[in-house]
XYZ file of N, CA and C in Angstrom:
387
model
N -96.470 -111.623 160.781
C -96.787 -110.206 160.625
C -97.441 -109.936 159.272
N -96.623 -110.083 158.523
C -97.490 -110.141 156.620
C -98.619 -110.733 157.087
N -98.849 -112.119 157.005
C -100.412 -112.958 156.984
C -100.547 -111.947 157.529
N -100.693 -111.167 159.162
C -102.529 -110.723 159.386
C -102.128 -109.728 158.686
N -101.568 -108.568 157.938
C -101.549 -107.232 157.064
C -102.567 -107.411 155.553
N -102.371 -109.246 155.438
C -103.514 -109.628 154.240
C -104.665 -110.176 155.072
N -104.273 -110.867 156.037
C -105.646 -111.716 156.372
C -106.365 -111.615 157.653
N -105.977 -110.436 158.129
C -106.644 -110.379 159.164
C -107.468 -108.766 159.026
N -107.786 -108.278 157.670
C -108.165 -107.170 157.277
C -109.987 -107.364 156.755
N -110.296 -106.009 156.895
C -111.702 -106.143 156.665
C -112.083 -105.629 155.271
N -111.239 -104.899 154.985
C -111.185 -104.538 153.741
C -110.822 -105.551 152.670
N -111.651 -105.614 151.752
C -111.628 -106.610 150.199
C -110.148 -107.600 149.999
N -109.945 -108.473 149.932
C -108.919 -109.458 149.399
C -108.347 -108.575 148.195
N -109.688 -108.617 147.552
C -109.151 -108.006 145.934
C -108.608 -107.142 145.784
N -108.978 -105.989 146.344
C -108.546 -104.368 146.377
C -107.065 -104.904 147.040
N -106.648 -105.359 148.137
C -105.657 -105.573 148.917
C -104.408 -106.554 148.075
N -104.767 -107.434 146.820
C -103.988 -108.018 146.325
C -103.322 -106.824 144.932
N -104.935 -106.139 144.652
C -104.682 -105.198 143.749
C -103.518 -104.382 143.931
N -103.792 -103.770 144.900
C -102.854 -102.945 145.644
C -101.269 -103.661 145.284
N -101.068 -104.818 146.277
C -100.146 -105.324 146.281
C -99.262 -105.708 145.175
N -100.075 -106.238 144.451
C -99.365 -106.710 142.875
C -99.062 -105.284 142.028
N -99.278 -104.166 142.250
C -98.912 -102.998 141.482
C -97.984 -101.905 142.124
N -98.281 -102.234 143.473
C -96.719 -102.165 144.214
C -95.601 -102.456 143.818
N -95.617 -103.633 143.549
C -94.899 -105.016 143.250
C -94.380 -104.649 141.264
N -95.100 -104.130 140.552
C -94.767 -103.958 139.601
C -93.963 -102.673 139.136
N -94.343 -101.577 139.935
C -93.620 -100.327 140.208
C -92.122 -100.664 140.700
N -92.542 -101.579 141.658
C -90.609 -101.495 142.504
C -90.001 -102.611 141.501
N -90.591 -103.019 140.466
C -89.764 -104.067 140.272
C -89.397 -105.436 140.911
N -90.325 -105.835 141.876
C -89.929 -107.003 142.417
C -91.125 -108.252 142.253
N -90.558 -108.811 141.472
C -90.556 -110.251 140.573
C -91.378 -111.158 141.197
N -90.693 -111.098 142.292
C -90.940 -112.209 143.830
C -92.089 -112.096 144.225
N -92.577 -110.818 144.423
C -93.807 -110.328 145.009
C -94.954 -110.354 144.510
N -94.631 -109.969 142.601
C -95.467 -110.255 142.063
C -95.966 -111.138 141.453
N -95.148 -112.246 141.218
C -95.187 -113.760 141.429
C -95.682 -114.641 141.931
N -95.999 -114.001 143.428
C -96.184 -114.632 144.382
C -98.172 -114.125 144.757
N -98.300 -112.791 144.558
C -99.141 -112.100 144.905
C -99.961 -112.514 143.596
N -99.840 -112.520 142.212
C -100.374 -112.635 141.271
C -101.529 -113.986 141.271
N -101.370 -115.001 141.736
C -102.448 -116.090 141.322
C -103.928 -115.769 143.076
N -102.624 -115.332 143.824
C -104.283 -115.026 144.814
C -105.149 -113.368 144.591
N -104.340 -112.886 143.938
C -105.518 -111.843 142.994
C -107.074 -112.437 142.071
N -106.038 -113.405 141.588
C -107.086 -114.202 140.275
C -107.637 -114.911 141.273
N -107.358 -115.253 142.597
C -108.336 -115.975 143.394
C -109.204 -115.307 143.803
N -108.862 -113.969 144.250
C -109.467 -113.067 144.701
C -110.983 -112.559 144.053
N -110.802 -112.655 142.194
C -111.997 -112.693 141.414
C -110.793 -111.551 140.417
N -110.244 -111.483 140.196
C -109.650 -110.556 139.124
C -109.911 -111.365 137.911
N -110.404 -110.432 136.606
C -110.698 -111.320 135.466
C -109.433 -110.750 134.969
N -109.280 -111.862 133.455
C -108.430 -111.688 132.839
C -107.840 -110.522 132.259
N -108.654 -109.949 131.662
C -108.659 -108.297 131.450
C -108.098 -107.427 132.516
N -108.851 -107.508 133.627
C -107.824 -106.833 134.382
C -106.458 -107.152 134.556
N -106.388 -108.866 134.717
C -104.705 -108.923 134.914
C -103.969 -108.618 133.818
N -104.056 -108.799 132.620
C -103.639 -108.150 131.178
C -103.507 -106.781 131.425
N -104.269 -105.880 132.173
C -103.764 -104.388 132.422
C -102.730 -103.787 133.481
N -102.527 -104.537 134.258
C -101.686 -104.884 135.396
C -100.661 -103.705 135.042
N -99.565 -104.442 134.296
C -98.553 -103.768 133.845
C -98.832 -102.175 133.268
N -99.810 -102.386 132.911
C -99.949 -100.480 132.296
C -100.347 -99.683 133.433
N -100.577 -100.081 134.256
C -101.461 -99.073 135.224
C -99.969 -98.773 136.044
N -98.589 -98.703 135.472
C -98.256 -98.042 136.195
C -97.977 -96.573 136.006
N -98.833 -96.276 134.423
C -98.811 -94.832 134.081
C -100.132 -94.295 134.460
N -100.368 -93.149 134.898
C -101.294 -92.332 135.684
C -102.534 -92.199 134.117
N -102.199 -92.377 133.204
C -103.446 -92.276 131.876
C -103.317 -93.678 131.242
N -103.039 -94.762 131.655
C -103.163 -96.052 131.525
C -105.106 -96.231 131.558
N -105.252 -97.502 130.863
C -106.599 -97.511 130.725
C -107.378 -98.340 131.551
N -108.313 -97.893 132.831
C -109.007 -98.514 133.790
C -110.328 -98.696 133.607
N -110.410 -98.837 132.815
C -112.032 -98.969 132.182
C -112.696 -100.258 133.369
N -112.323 -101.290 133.043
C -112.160 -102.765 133.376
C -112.100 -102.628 134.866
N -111.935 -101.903 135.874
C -111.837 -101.588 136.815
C -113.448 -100.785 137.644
N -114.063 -100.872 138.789
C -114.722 -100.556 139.207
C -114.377 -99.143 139.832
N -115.237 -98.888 140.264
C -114.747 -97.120 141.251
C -113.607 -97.690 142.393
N -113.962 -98.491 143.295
C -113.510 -98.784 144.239
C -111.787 -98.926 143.748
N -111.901 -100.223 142.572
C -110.743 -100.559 142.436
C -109.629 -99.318 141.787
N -110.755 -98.507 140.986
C -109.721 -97.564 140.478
C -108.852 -96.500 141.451
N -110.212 -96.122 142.419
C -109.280 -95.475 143.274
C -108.136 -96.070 144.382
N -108.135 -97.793 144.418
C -106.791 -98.408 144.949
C -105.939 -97.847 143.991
N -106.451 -97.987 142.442
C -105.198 -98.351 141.918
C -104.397 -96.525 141.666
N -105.218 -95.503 141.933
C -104.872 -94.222 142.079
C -103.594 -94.153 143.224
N -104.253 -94.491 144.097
C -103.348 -94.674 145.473
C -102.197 -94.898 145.363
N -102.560 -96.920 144.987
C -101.340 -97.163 145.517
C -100.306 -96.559 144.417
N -100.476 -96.191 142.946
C -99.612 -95.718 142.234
C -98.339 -94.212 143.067
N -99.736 -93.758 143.442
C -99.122 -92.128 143.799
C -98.010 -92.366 145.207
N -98.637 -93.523 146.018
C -97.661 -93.926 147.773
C -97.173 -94.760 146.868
N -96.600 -95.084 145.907
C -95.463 -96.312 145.762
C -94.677 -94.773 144.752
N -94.511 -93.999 144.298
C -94.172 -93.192 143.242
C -93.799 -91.913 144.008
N -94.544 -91.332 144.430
C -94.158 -89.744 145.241
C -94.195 -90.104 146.895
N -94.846 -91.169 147.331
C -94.885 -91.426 148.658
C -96.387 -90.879 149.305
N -96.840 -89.907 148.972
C -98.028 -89.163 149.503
C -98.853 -89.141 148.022
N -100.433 -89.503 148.429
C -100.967 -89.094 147.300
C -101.386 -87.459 147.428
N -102.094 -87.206 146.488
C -102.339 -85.851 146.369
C -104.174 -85.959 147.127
N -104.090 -84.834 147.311
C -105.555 -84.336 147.617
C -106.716 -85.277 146.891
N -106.600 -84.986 145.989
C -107.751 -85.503 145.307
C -107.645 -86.564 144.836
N -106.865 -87.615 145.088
C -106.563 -89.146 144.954
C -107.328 -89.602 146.506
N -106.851 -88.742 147.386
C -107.546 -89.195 148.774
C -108.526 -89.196 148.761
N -109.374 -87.963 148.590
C -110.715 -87.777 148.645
C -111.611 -88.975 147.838
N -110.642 -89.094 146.391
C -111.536 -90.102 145.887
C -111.397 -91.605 146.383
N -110.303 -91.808 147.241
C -110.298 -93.506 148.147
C -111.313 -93.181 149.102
N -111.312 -91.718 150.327
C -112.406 -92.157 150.741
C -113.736 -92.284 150.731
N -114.127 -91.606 149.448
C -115.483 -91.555 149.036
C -115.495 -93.177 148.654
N -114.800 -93.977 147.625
C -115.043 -94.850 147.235
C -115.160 -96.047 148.412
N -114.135 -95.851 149.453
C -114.418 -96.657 150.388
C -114.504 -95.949 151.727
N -116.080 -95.675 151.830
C -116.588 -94.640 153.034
C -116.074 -95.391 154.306
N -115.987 -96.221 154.620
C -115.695 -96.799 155.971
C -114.090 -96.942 156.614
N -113.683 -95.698 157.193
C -112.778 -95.387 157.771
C -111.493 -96.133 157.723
N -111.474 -97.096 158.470
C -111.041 -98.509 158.487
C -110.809 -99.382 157.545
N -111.291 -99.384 156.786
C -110.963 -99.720 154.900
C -109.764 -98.858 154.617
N -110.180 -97.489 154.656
C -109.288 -96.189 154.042
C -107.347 -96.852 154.615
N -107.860 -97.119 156.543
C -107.028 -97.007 156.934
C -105.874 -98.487 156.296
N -106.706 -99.630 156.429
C -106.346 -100.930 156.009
C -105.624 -100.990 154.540
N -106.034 -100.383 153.828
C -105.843 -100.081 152.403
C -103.941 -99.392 151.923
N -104.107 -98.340 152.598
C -102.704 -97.662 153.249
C -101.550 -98.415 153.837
N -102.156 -99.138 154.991
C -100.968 -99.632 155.121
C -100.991 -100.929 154.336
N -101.441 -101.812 153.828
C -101.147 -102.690 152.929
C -100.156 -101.871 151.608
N -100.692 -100.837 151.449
C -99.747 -100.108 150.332
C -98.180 -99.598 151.007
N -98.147 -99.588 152.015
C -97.227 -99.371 153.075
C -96.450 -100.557 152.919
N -97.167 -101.103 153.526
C -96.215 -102.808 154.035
C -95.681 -103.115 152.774
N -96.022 -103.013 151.644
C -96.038 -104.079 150.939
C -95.045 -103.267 150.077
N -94.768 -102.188 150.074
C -93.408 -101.233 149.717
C -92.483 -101.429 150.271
N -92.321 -101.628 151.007
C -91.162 -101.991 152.045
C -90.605 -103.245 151.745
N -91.805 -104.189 151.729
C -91.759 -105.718 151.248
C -90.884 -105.953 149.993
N -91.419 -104.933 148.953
C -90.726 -104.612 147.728
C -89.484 -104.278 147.362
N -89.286 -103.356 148.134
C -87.983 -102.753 148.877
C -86.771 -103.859 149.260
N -86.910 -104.523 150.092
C -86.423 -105.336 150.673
C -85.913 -106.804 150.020
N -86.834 -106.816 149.466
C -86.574 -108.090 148.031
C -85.728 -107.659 146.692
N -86.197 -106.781 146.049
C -85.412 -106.258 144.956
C -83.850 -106.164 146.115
N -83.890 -105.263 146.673
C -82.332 -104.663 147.543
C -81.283 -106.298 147.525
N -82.179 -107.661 148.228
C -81.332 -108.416 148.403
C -81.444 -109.539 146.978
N -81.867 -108.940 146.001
C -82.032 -109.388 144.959
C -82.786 -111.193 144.821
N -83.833 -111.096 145.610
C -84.787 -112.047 146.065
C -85.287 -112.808 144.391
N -85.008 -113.666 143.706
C -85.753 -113.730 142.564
C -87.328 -114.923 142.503
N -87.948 -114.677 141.758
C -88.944 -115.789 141.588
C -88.043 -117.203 141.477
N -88.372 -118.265 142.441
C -87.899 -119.503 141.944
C -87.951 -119.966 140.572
């Protein structure tokens, strides 16, 4: 079920690990981001970005280093891992940044799944080997 939620998506690896690994840093779970962290950098994440990782879980954290696309994942997934719903204008700007429906939709639930995922690991206290 996970594999196809990453790999059977049409939407970007990168954006989708992005997502995931800042999920993963919000809930606190180690495991996830551990795990999720080196296929980001596979994904093409430069160093700079992964060095910002950790800050972006404040809403005025600095995204410079980040493209449109990626910033508005990283809008997202902050606001659905934090309040659960983003706001208006976090949406508008995922789907402008990623016009193709199906992206929008793919994007979501990876931020979905992968909360739960988070969820579920921290709860049974899952640690990095």
């Amino acid at each position: 079920f996970l594999g196809s939620v990453r790999e059977e998506l049409d939407v970007s690896s990168k954006l989708c690990e992005l997502a995931i690994c800042l999920v993963a840093i919000i809930n606190r779970a180690d495991y996830e981001y551990m795990h999720h962290l080196p296929i980001l950098i596979a994904a093409g994440a430069s160093d700079l970005q992964v060095a910002a990782l950790p800050s972006l879980i404040n809403s005025g954290a600095d995204v410079s280093m980040f493209n449109e696309r990626e910033r508005a994942v990283i809008a997202l997934t902050r606001e659905m891992s934090i309040n659960v719903a983003p706001t208006e204008e976090t949406f508008a700007e995922v789907k402008k940044a990623l016009p193709d429906p199906q992206h929008v939709i793919e994007i979501v639930g990876v931020i979905s799944t992968y909360n739960m995922v988070s969820r579920f690991l921290v709860t049974l206290g899952v640690e990095p080997e």
